[in-house]
Amino acid sequence: MPFELPKLPYAPNALEPYISKQTIDFHYGKHHQAYVNNLNGLVKGTKFENASLEQIIKEADGGIFNNAAQIWNHTFYFETFSSSDMRSPSGKLSDAISSTFGSFAAFKEQFAKSAATLFGSGWVWLVKMPDGSLAITQEPNAGNPLRKGGIPLLTCDVWEHAYYLDYQNKRPDYVQAFWNVVDWGIIEKRF
Ligand code: FE2
């Protein structure tokens, strides 16, 4: 079975004005689709032809890893958003964030700083580590915490293609807007 582009769980304009339909059309419709097409070409005739994305992320290197991880990361990123009002965590996740980072506001500040200081292209993650603790991590390029045994809870794509149409070079403005579309109900289910 070839890999396929998952359907977006909302309309392309649902995240406006924070993430525009134009950005979704390019980011999801062109970039995400290209990683799917690339991977399908690369795995033909390899041991990864019928593997899951998670298996490829844990075991592969080079182009196969890069394209599989980019598919997984983008699906996970796009599925974090909704137009709901769930803009802060509750329950056990809220408690864990407060005890780890001091407060939800302090967590957001540290996450935004990690996004701003990641040099070049990559992803910032909120991860449940193998020992159950929470951490904010930076991964360059297609990096994914699954490779190190972590459970991803939240990610922000800081490749320029994620924000350039809406925010040009102002990555911190994009990250501030990002908080207005994150659905913490979805992250609580992952936790
Ligand atoms: Fe991206």
JSON list of C-alpha atoms and ligand atoms in Angstrom, two decimals:
[
{"chain": "A", "resi": 1, "resn": "MET", "atom": "CA", "xyz": [0.00, 0.00, 0.00]},
{"chain": "A", "resi": 2, "resn": "PRO", "atom": "CA", "xyz": [1.51, 3.33, -0.93]},
{"chain": "A", "resi": 3, "resn": "PHE", "atom": "CA", "xyz": [1.67, 6.05, 1.70]},
{"chain": "A", "resi": 4, "resn": "GLU", "atom": "CA", "xyz": [-1.12, 8.59, 1.41]},
{"chain": "A", "resi": 5, "resn": "LEU", "atom": "CA", "xyz": [-1.67, 12.21, 2.43]},
{"chain": "A", "resi": 6, "resn": "PRO", "atom": "CA", "xyz": [-4.09, 12.14, 5.39]},
{"chain": "A", "resi": 7, "resn": "LYS", "atom": "CA", "xyz": [-7.17, 14.36, 5.12]},
{"chain": "A", "resi": 8, "resn": "LEU", "atom": "CA", "xyz": [-7.10, 17.61, 7.10]},
{"chain": "A", "resi": 9, "resn": "PRO", "atom": "CA", "xyz": [-9.63, 17.51, 9.96]},
{"chain": "A", "resi": 10, "resn": "TYR", "atom": "CA", "xyz": [-10.81, 21.07, 9.15]},
{"chain": "A", "resi": 11, "resn": "ALA", "atom": "CA", "xyz": [-11.37, 23.39, 6.20]},
{"chain": "A", "resi": 12, "resn": "PRO", "atom": "CA", "xyz": [-8.24, 25.08, 4.76]},
{"chain": "A", "resi": 13, "resn": "ASN", "atom": "CA", "xyz": [-9.46, 28.47, 6.00]},
{"chain": "A", "resi": 14, "resn": "ALA", "atom": "CA", "xyz": [-10.45, 27.26, 9.50]},
{"chain": "A", "resi": 15, "resn": "LEU", "atom": "CA", "xyz": [-7.30, 28.59, 11.19]},
{"chain": "A", "resi": 16, "resn": "GLU", "atom": "CA", "xyz": [-7.53, 32.14, 9.82]},
{"chain": "A", "resi": 17, "resn": "PRO", "atom": "CA", "xyz": [-6.43, 34.76, 10.65]},
{"chain": "A", "resi": 18, "resn": "TYR", "atom": "CA", "xyz": [-3.54, 33.00, 12.44]},
{"chain": "A", "resi": 19, "resn": "ILE", "atom": "CA", "xyz": [-2.63, 30.53, 9.67]},
{"chain": "A", "resi": 20, "resn": "SER", "atom": "CA", "xyz": [-4.03, 31.51, 6.28]},
{"chain": "A", "resi": 21, "resn": "LYS", "atom": "CA", "xyz": [-5.72, 29.31, 3.71]},
{"chain": "A", "resi": 22, "resn": "GLN", "atom": "CA", "xyz": [-2.85, 30.19, 1.37]},
{"chain": "A", "resi": 23, "resn": "THR", "atom": "CA", "xyz": [-0.31, 28.79, 3.85]},
{"chain": "A", "resi": 24, "resn": "ILE", "atom": "CA", "xyz": [-2.39, 25.62, 4.32]},
{"chain": "A", "resi": 25, "resn": "ASP", "atom": "CA", "xyz": [-2.73, 25.24, 0.54]},
{"chain": "A", "resi": 26, "resn": "PHE", "atom": "CA", "xyz": [1.05, 25.31, 0.12]},
{"chain": "A", "resi": 27, "resn": "HIS", "atom": "CA", "xyz": [2.18, 23.73, 3.39]},
{"chain": "A", "resi": 28, "resn": "TYR", "atom": "CA", "xyz": [-0.33, 20.87, 3.39]},
{"chain": "A", "resi": 29, "resn": "GLY", "atom": "CA", "xyz": [-1.25, 20.71, -0.29]},
{"chain": "A", "resi": 30, "resn": "LYS", "atom": "CA", "xyz": [2.26, 21.02, -1.75]},
{"chain": "A", "resi": 31, "resn": "HIS", "atom": "CA", "xyz": [4.96, 20.34, 0.87]},
{"chain": "A", "resi": 32, "resn": "HIS", "atom": "CA", "xyz": [3.22, 17.59, 2.85]},
{"chain": "A", "resi": 33, "resn": "GLN", "atom": "CA", "xyz": [2.09, 15.95, -0.42]},
{"chain": "A", "resi": 34, "resn": "ALA", "atom": "CA", "xyz": [5.66, 16.13, -1.79]},
{"chain": "A", "resi": 35, "resn": "TYR", "atom": "CA", "xyz": [7.05, 14.18, 1.20]},
{"chain": "A", "resi": 36, "resn": "VAL", "atom": "CA", "xyz": [4.41, 11.48, 0.56]},
{"chain": "A", "resi": 37, "resn": "ASN", "atom": "CA", "xyz": [5.29, 11.31, -3.14]},
{"chain": "A", "resi": 38, "resn": "ASN", "atom": "CA", "xyz": [9.04, 11.25, -2.38]},
{"chain": "A", "resi": 39, "resn": "LEU", "atom": "CA", "xyz": [8.74, 8.46, 0.18]},
{"chain": "A", "resi": 40, "resn": "ASN", "atom": "CA", "xyz": [6.65, 6.30, -2.14]},
{"chain": "A", "resi": 41, "resn": "GLY", "atom": "CA", "xyz": [9.39, 6.62, -4.76]},
{"chain": "A", "resi": 42, "resn": "LEU", "atom": "CA", "xyz": [12.22, 5.94, -2.31]},
{"chain": "A", "resi": 43, "resn": "VAL", "atom": "CA", "xyz": [10.86, 2.83, -0.53]},
{"chain": "A", "resi": 44, "resn": "LYS", "atom": "CA", "xyz": [10.11, 0.84, -3.70]},
{"chain": "A", "resi": 45, "resn": "GLY", "atom": "CA", "xyz": [12.05, -2.39, -3.55]},
{"chain": "A", "resi": 46, "resn": "THR", "atom": "CA", "xyz": [13.46, -1.72, -0.05]},
{"chain": "A", "resi": 47, "resn": "LYS", "atom": "CA", "xyz": [12.67, -3.42, 3.26]},
{"chain": "A", "resi": 48, "resn": "PHE", "atom": "CA", "xyz": [10.61, -0.35, 4.17]},
{"chain": "A", "resi": 49, "resn": "GLU", "atom": "CA", "xyz": [8.11, -0.77, 1.32]},
{"chain": "A", "resi": 50, "resn": "ASN", "atom": "CA", "xyz": [5.40, -2.10, 3.69]},
{"chain": "A", "resi": 51, "resn": "ALA", "atom": "CA", "xyz": [6.69, -0.61, 6.95]},
{"chain": "A", "resi": 52, "resn": "SER", "atom": "CA", "xyz": [4.82, 1.86, 9.15]},
{"chain": "A", "resi": 53, "resn": "LEU", "atom": "CA", "xyz": [6.04, 5.45, 9.34]},
{"chain": "A", "resi": 54, "resn": "GLU", "atom": "CA", "xyz": [6.95, 4.87, 13.00]},
{"chain": "A", "resi": 55, "resn": "GLN", "atom": "CA", "xyz": [9.11, 1.87, 12.09]},
{"chain": "A", "resi": 56, "resn": "ILE", "atom": "CA", "xyz": [10.86, 3.85, 9.36]},
{"chain": "A", "resi": 57, "resn": "ILE", "atom": "CA", "xyz": [11.47, 6.76, 11.74]},
{"chain": "A", "resi": 58, "resn": "LYS", "atom": "CA", "xyz": [13.10, 4.43, 14.27]},
{"chain": "A", "resi": 59, "resn": "GLU", "atom": "CA", "xyz": [15.20, 2.41, 11.81]},
{"chain": "A", "resi": 60, "resn": "ALA", "atom": "CA", "xyz": [15.93, 4.32, 8.60]},
{"chain": "A", "resi": 61, "resn": "ASP", "atom": "CA", "xyz": [18.45, 6.98, 7.66]},
{"chain": "A", "resi": 62, "resn": "GLY", "atom": "CA", "xyz": [18.97, 9.41, 4.80]},
{"chain": "A", "resi": 63, "resn": "GLY", "atom": "CA", "xyz": [16.19, 10.28, 2.38]},
{"chain": "A", "resi": 64, "resn": "ILE", "atom": "CA", "xyz": [13.84, 7.52, 3.53]},
{"chain": "A", "resi": 65, "resn": "PHE", "atom": "CA", "xyz": [14.06, 8.72, 7.14]},
{"chain": "A", "resi": 66, "resn": "ASN", "atom": "CA", "xyz": [13.77, 12.39, 6.15]},
{"chain": "A", "resi": 67, "resn": "ASN", "atom": "CA", "xyz": [10.63, 11.97, 4.06]},
{"chain": "A", "resi": 68, "resn": "ALA", "atom": "CA", "xyz": [8.91, 9.50, 6.44]},
{"chain": "A", "resi": 69, "resn": "ALA", "atom": "CA", "xyz": [9.59, 11.73, 9.44]},
{"chain": "A", "resi": 70, "resn": "GLN", "atom": "CA", "xyz": [8.38, 14.80, 7.55]},
{"chain": "A", "resi": 71, "resn": "ILE", "atom": "CA", "xyz": [5.11, 13.01, 6.73]},
{"chain": "A", "resi": 72, "resn": "TRP", "atom": "CA", "xyz": [4.63, 11.95, 10.36]},
{"chain": "A", "resi": 73, "resn": "ASN", "atom": "CA", "xyz": [5.62, 15.35, 11.76]},
{"chain": "A", "resi": 74, "resn": "HIS", "atom": "CA", "xyz": [3.32, 17.28, 9.44]},
{"chain": "A", "resi": 75, "resn": "THR", "atom": "CA", "xyz": [0.35, 15.01, 10.09]},
{"chain": "A", "resi": 76, "resn": "PHE", "atom": "CA", "xyz": [0.91, 15.38, 13.82]},
{"chain": "A", "resi": 77, "resn": "TYR", "atom": "CA", "xyz": [1.32, 19.17, 13.50]},
{"chain": "A", "resi": 78, "resn": "PHE", "atom": "CA", "xyz": [-1.81, 19.70, 11.40]},
{"chain": "A", "resi": 79, "resn": "GLU", "atom": "CA", "xyz": [-3.85, 17.42, 13.67]},
{"chain": "A", "resi": 80, "resn": "THR", "atom": "CA", "xyz": [-2.95, 19.59, 16.71]},
{"chain": "A", "resi": 81, "resn": "PHE", "atom": "CA", "xyz": [-5.09, 22.46, 15.48]},
{"chain": "A", "resi": 82, "resn": "SER", "atom": "CA", "xyz": [-8.78, 23.26, 15.57]},
{"chain": "A", "resi": 83, "resn": "SER", "atom": "CA", "xyz": [-11.00, 26.29, 15.67]},
{"chain": "A", "resi": 84, "resn": "SER", "atom": "CA", "xyz": [-12.25, 25.26, 19.15]},
{"chain": "A", "resi": 85, "resn": "ASP", "atom": "CA", "xyz": [-11.79, 27.29, 22.34]},
{"chain": "A", "resi": 86, "resn": "MET", "atom": "CA", "xyz": [-9.54, 24.77, 24.09]},
{"chain": "A", "resi": 87, "resn": "ARG", "atom": "CA", "xyz": [-6.57, 27.11, 24.32]},
{"chain": "A", "resi": 88, "resn": "SER", "atom": "CA", "xyz": [-5.04, 25.88, 27.58]},
{"chain": "A", "resi": 89, "resn": "PRO", "atom": "CA", "xyz": [-4.51, 22.47, 29.19]},
{"chain": "A", "resi": 90, "resn": "SER", "atom": "CA", "xyz": [-6.57, 21.12, 32.06]},
{"chain": "A", "resi": 91, "resn": "GLY", "atom": "CA", "xyz": [-6.42, 18.21, 34.50]},
{"chain": "A", "resi": 92, "resn": "LYS", "atom": "CA", "xyz": [-3.30, 16.07, 34.82]},
{"chain": "A", "resi": 93, "resn": "LEU", "atom": "CA", "xyz": [-1.55, 17.64, 31.83]},
{"chain": "A", "resi": 94, "resn": "SER", "atom": "CA", "xyz": [-2.05, 21.11, 33.27]},
{"chain": "A", "resi": 95, "resn": "ASP", "atom": "CA", "xyz": [-0.61, 19.89, 36.60]},
{"chain": "A", "resi": 96, "resn": "ALA", "atom": "CA", "xyz": [2.39, 18.28, 34.88]},
{"chain": "A", "resi": 97, "resn": "ILE", "atom": "CA", "xyz": [3.13, 21.44, 32.86]},
{"chain": "A", "resi": 98, "resn": "SER", "atom": "CA", "xyz": [2.89, 23.64, 35.96]},
{"chain": "A", "resi": 99, "resn": "SER", "atom": "CA", "xyz": [5.11, 21.41, 38.08]},
{"chain": "A", "resi": 100, "resn": "THR", "atom": "CA", "xyz": [7.72, 21.08, 35.28]},
{"chain": "A", "resi": 101, "resn": "PHE", "atom": "CA", "xyz": [7.87, 24.62, 33.93]},
{"chain": "A", "resi": 102, "resn": "GLY", "atom": "CA", "xyz": [6.39, 26.71, 36.78]},
{"chain": "A", "resi": 103, "resn": "SER", "atom": "CA", "xyz": [3.18, 27.72, 34.99]},
{"chain": "A", "resi": 104, "resn": "PHE", "atom": "CA", "xyz": [1.45, 27.43, 31.61]},
{"chain": "A", "resi": 105, "resn": "ALA", "atom": "CA", "xyz": [2.66, 30.95, 30.76]},
{"chain": "A", "resi": 106, "resn": "ALA", "atom": "CA", "xyz": [6.25, 30.00, 31.63]},
{"chain": "A", "resi": 107, "resn": "PHE", "atom": "CA", "xyz": [5.94, 26.86, 29.50]},
{"chain": "A", "resi": 108, "resn": "LYS", "atom": "CA", "xyz": [4.72, 28.88, 26.51]},
{"chain": "A", "resi": 109, "resn": "GLU", "atom": "CA", "xyz": [7.57, 31.33, 26.96]},
{"chain": "A", "resi": 110, "resn": "GLN", "atom": "CA", "xyz": [10.20, 28.57, 27.06]},
{"chain": "A", "resi": 111, "resn": "PHE", "atom": "CA", "xyz": [8.63, 26.77, 24.07]},
{"chain": "A", "resi": 112, "resn": "ALA", "atom": "CA", "xyz": [8.55, 30.03, 22.07]},
{"chain": "A", "resi": 113, "resn": "LYS", "atom": "CA", "xyz": [12.18, 30.72, 22.95]},
{"chain": "A", "resi": 114, "resn": "SER", "atom": "CA", "xyz": [13.17, 27.23, 21.76]},
{"chain": "A", "resi": 115, "resn": "ALA", "atom": "CA", "xyz": [11.29, 27.89, 18.49]},
{"chain": "A", "resi": 116, "resn": "ALA", "atom": "CA", "xyz": [12.98, 31.26, 18.03]},
{"chain": "A", "resi": 117, "resn": "THR", "atom": "CA", "xyz": [16.50, 29.96, 18.71]},
{"chain": "A", "resi": 118, "resn": "LEU", "atom": "CA", "xyz": [16.38, 26.76, 16.64]},
{"chain": "A", "resi": 119, "resn": "PHE", "atom": "CA", "xyz": [18.94, 27.56, 13.93]},
{"chain": "A", "resi": 120, "resn": "GLY", "atom": "CA", "xyz": [17.70, 26.84, 10.41]},
{"chain": "A", "resi": 121, "resn": "SER", "atom": "CA", "xyz": [14.87, 24.40, 9.76]},
{"chain": "A", "resi": 122, "resn": "GLY", "atom": "CA", "xyz": [13.37, 22.02, 12.28]},
{"chain": "A", "resi": 123, "resn": "TRP", "atom": "CA", "xyz": [10.75, 21.24, 14.89]},
{"chain": "A", "resi": 124, "resn": "VAL", "atom": "CA", "xyz": [10.21, 22.17, 18.53]},
{"chain": "A", "resi": 125, "resn": "TRP", "atom": "CA", "xyz": [8.48, 19.53, 20.65]},
{"chain": "A", "resi": 126, "resn": "LEU", "atom": "CA", "xyz": [6.77, 19.05, 23.96]},
{"chain": "A", "resi": 127, "resn": "VAL", "atom": "CA", "xyz": [7.71, 15.47, 24.75]},
{"chain": "A", "resi": 128, "resn": "LYS", "atom": "CA", "xyz": [6.79, 12.92, 27.39]},
{"chain": "A", "resi": 129, "resn": "MET", "atom": "CA", "xyz": [10.19, 11.36, 28.05]},
{"chain": "A", "resi": 130, "resn": "PRO", "atom": "CA", "xyz": [10.73, 7.61, 28.64]},
{"chain": "A", "resi": 131, "resn": "ASP", "atom": "CA", "xyz": [10.81, 8.28, 32.44]},
{"chain": "A", "resi": 132, "resn": "GLY", "atom": "CA", "xyz": [7.42, 10.06, 32.27]},
{"chain": "A", "resi": 133, "resn": "SER", "atom": "CA", "xyz": [8.79, 13.59, 32.72]},
{"chain": "A", "resi": 134, "resn": "LEU", "atom": "CA", "xyz": [7.97, 16.46, 30.32]},
{"chain": "A", "resi": 135, "resn": "ALA", "atom": "CA", "xyz": [10.59, 18.26, 28.24]},
{"chain": "A", "resi": 136, "resn": "ILE", "atom": "CA", "xyz": [10.84, 20.83, 25.46]},
{"chain": "A", "resi": 137, "resn": "THR", "atom": "CA", "xyz": [13.24, 19.67, 22.75]},
{"chain": "A", "resi": 138, "resn": "GLN", "atom": "CA", "xyz": [14.60, 21.09, 19.49]},
{"chain": "A", "resi": 139, "resn": "GLU", "atom": "CA", "xyz": [15.07, 18.78, 16.51]},
{"chain": "A", "resi": 140, "resn": "PRO", "atom": "CA", "xyz": [16.83, 19.97, 13.34]},
{"chain": "A", "resi": 141, "resn": "ASN", "atom": "CA", "xyz": [15.45, 19.20, 9.88]},
{"chain": "A", "resi": 142, "resn": "ALA", "atom": "CA", "xyz": [13.06, 16.20, 10.05]},
{"chain": "A", "resi": 143, "resn": "GLY", "atom": "CA", "xyz": [14.01, 15.15, 13.60]},
{"chain": "A", "resi": 144, "resn": "ASN", "atom": "CA", "xyz": [11.41, 13.31, 15.69]},
{"chain": "A", "resi": 145, "resn": "PRO", "atom": "CA", "xyz": [11.51, 12.35, 19.41]},
{"chain": "A", "resi": 146, "resn": "LEU", "atom": "CA", "xyz": [10.17, 8.84, 18.64]},
{"chain": "A", "resi": 147, "resn": "ARG", "atom": "CA", "xyz": [13.71, 7.96, 17.59]},
{"chain": "A", "resi": 148, "resn": "LYS", "atom": "CA", "xyz": [14.88, 8.54, 21.19]},
{"chain": "A", "resi": 149, "resn": "GLY", "atom": "CA", "xyz": [11.94, 6.75, 22.85]},
{"chain": "A", "resi": 150, "resn": "GLY", "atom": "CA", "xyz": [9.96, 9.92, 23.68]},
{"chain": "A", "resi": 151, "resn": "ILE", "atom": "CA", "xyz": [6.21, 10.37, 23.20]},
{"chain": "A", "resi": 152, "resn": "PRO", "atom": "CA", "xyz": [5.47, 13.54, 21.21]},
{"chain": "A", "resi": 153, "resn": "LEU", "atom": "CA", "xyz": [2.65, 15.68, 22.66]},
{"chain": "A", "resi": 154, "resn": "LEU", "atom": "CA", "xyz": [2.92, 18.95, 20.72]},
{"chain": "A", "resi": 155, "resn": "THR", "atom": "CA", "xyz": [5.09, 20.27, 17.91]},
{"chain": "A", "resi": 156, "resn": "CYS", "atom": "CA", "xyz": [5.70, 23.55, 16.13]},
{"chain": "A", "resi": 157, "resn": "ASP", "atom": "CA", "xyz": [7.09, 23.46, 12.59]},
{"chain": "A", "resi": 158, "resn": "VAL", "atom": "CA", "xyz": [9.70, 26.21, 12.29]},
{"chain": "A", "resi": 159, "resn": "TRP", "atom": "CA", "xyz": [10.69, 25.53, 8.68]},
{"chain": "A", "resi": 160, "resn": "GLU", "atom": "CA", "xyz": [10.25, 28.82, 6.81]},
{"chain": "A", "resi": 161, "resn": "HIS", "atom": "CA", "xyz": [7.59, 27.23, 4.58]},
{"chain": "A", "resi": 162, "resn": "ALA", "atom": "CA", "xyz": [5.34, 27.05, 7.70]},
{"chain": "A", "resi": 163, "resn": "TYR", "atom": "CA", "xyz": [5.18, 30.81, 8.18]},
{"chain": "A", "resi": 164, "resn": "TYR", "atom": "CA", "xyz": [6.81, 32.81, 5.41]},
{"chain": "A", "resi": 165, "resn": "LEU", "atom": "CA", "xyz": [3.62, 33.60, 3.44]},
{"chain": "A", "resi": 166, "resn": "ASP", "atom": "CA", "xyz": [1.88, 34.95, 6.57]},
{"chain": "A", "resi": 167, "resn": "TYR", "atom": "CA", "xyz": [4.73, 36.32, 8.69]},
{"chain": "A", "resi": 168, "resn": "GLN", "atom": "CA", "xyz": [7.72, 36.57, 6.31]},
{"chain": "A", "resi": 169, "resn": "ASN", "atom": "CA", "xyz": [10.90, 36.39, 8.42]},
{"chain": "A", "resi": 170, "resn": "LYS", "atom": "CA", "xyz": [9.12, 37.04, 11.74]},
{"chain": "A", "resi": 171, "resn": "ARG", "atom": "CA", "xyz": [9.21, 33.56, 13.24]},
{"chain": "A", "resi": 172, "resn": "PRO", "atom": "CA", "xyz": [8.37, 34.78, 16.79]},
{"chain": "A", "resi": 173, "resn": "ASP", "atom": "CA", "xyz": [5.12, 36.35, 15.47]},
{"chain": "A", "resi": 174, "resn": "TYR", "atom": "CA", "xyz": [4.16, 33.01, 13.90]},
{"chain": "A", "resi": 175, "resn": "VAL", "atom": "CA", "xyz": [4.83, 31.20, 17.18]},
{"chain": "A", "resi": 176, "resn": "GLN", "atom": "CA", "xyz": [2.66, 33.70, 19.08]},
{"chain": "A", "resi": 177, "resn": "ALA", "atom": "CA", "xyz": [-0.15, 33.12, 16.56]},
{"chain": "A", "resi": 178, "resn": "PHE", "atom": "CA", "xyz": [0.37, 29.34, 16.83]},
{"chain": "A", "resi": 179, "resn": "TRP", "atom": "CA", "xyz": [-1.01, 29.37, 20.41]},
{"chain": "A", "resi": 180, "resn": "ASN", "atom": "CA", "xyz": [-4.35, 30.62, 19.03]},
{"chain": "A", "resi": 181, "resn": "VAL", "atom": "CA", "xyz": [-4.93, 27.46, 16.99]},
{"chain": "A", "resi": 182, "resn": "VAL", "atom": "CA", "xyz": [-3.52, 24.72, 19.28]},
{"chain": "A", "resi": 183, "resn": "ASP", "atom": "CA", "xyz": [-6.32, 22.52, 20.66]},
{"chain": "A", "resi": 184, "resn": "TRP", "atom": "CA", "xyz": [-5.25, 21.33, 24.12]},
{"chain": "A", "resi": 185, "resn": "GLY", "atom": "CA", "xyz": [-8.07, 18.77, 24.19]},
{"chain": "A", "resi": 186, "resn": "ILE", "atom": "CA", "xyz": [-6.13, 16.89, 21.48]},
{"chain": "A", "resi": 187, "resn": "ILE", "atom": "CA", "xyz": [-2.85, 17.13, 23.42]},
{"chain": "A", "resi": 188, "resn": "GLU", "atom": "CA", "xyz": [-4.51, 15.82, 26.60]},
{"chain": "A", "resi": 189, "resn": "LYS", "atom": "CA", "xyz": [-5.55, 12.69, 24.68]},
{"chain": "A", "resi": 190, "resn": "ARG", "atom": "CA", "xyz": [-1.92, 12.18, 23.59]},
{"chain": "A", "resi": 191, "resn": "PHE", "atom": "CA", "xyz": [-0.74, 12.62, 27.19]},
{"chain": "B", "resi": 1, "resn": "FE2", "atom": "FE", "xyz": [6.44, 22.08, 7.28]}
]
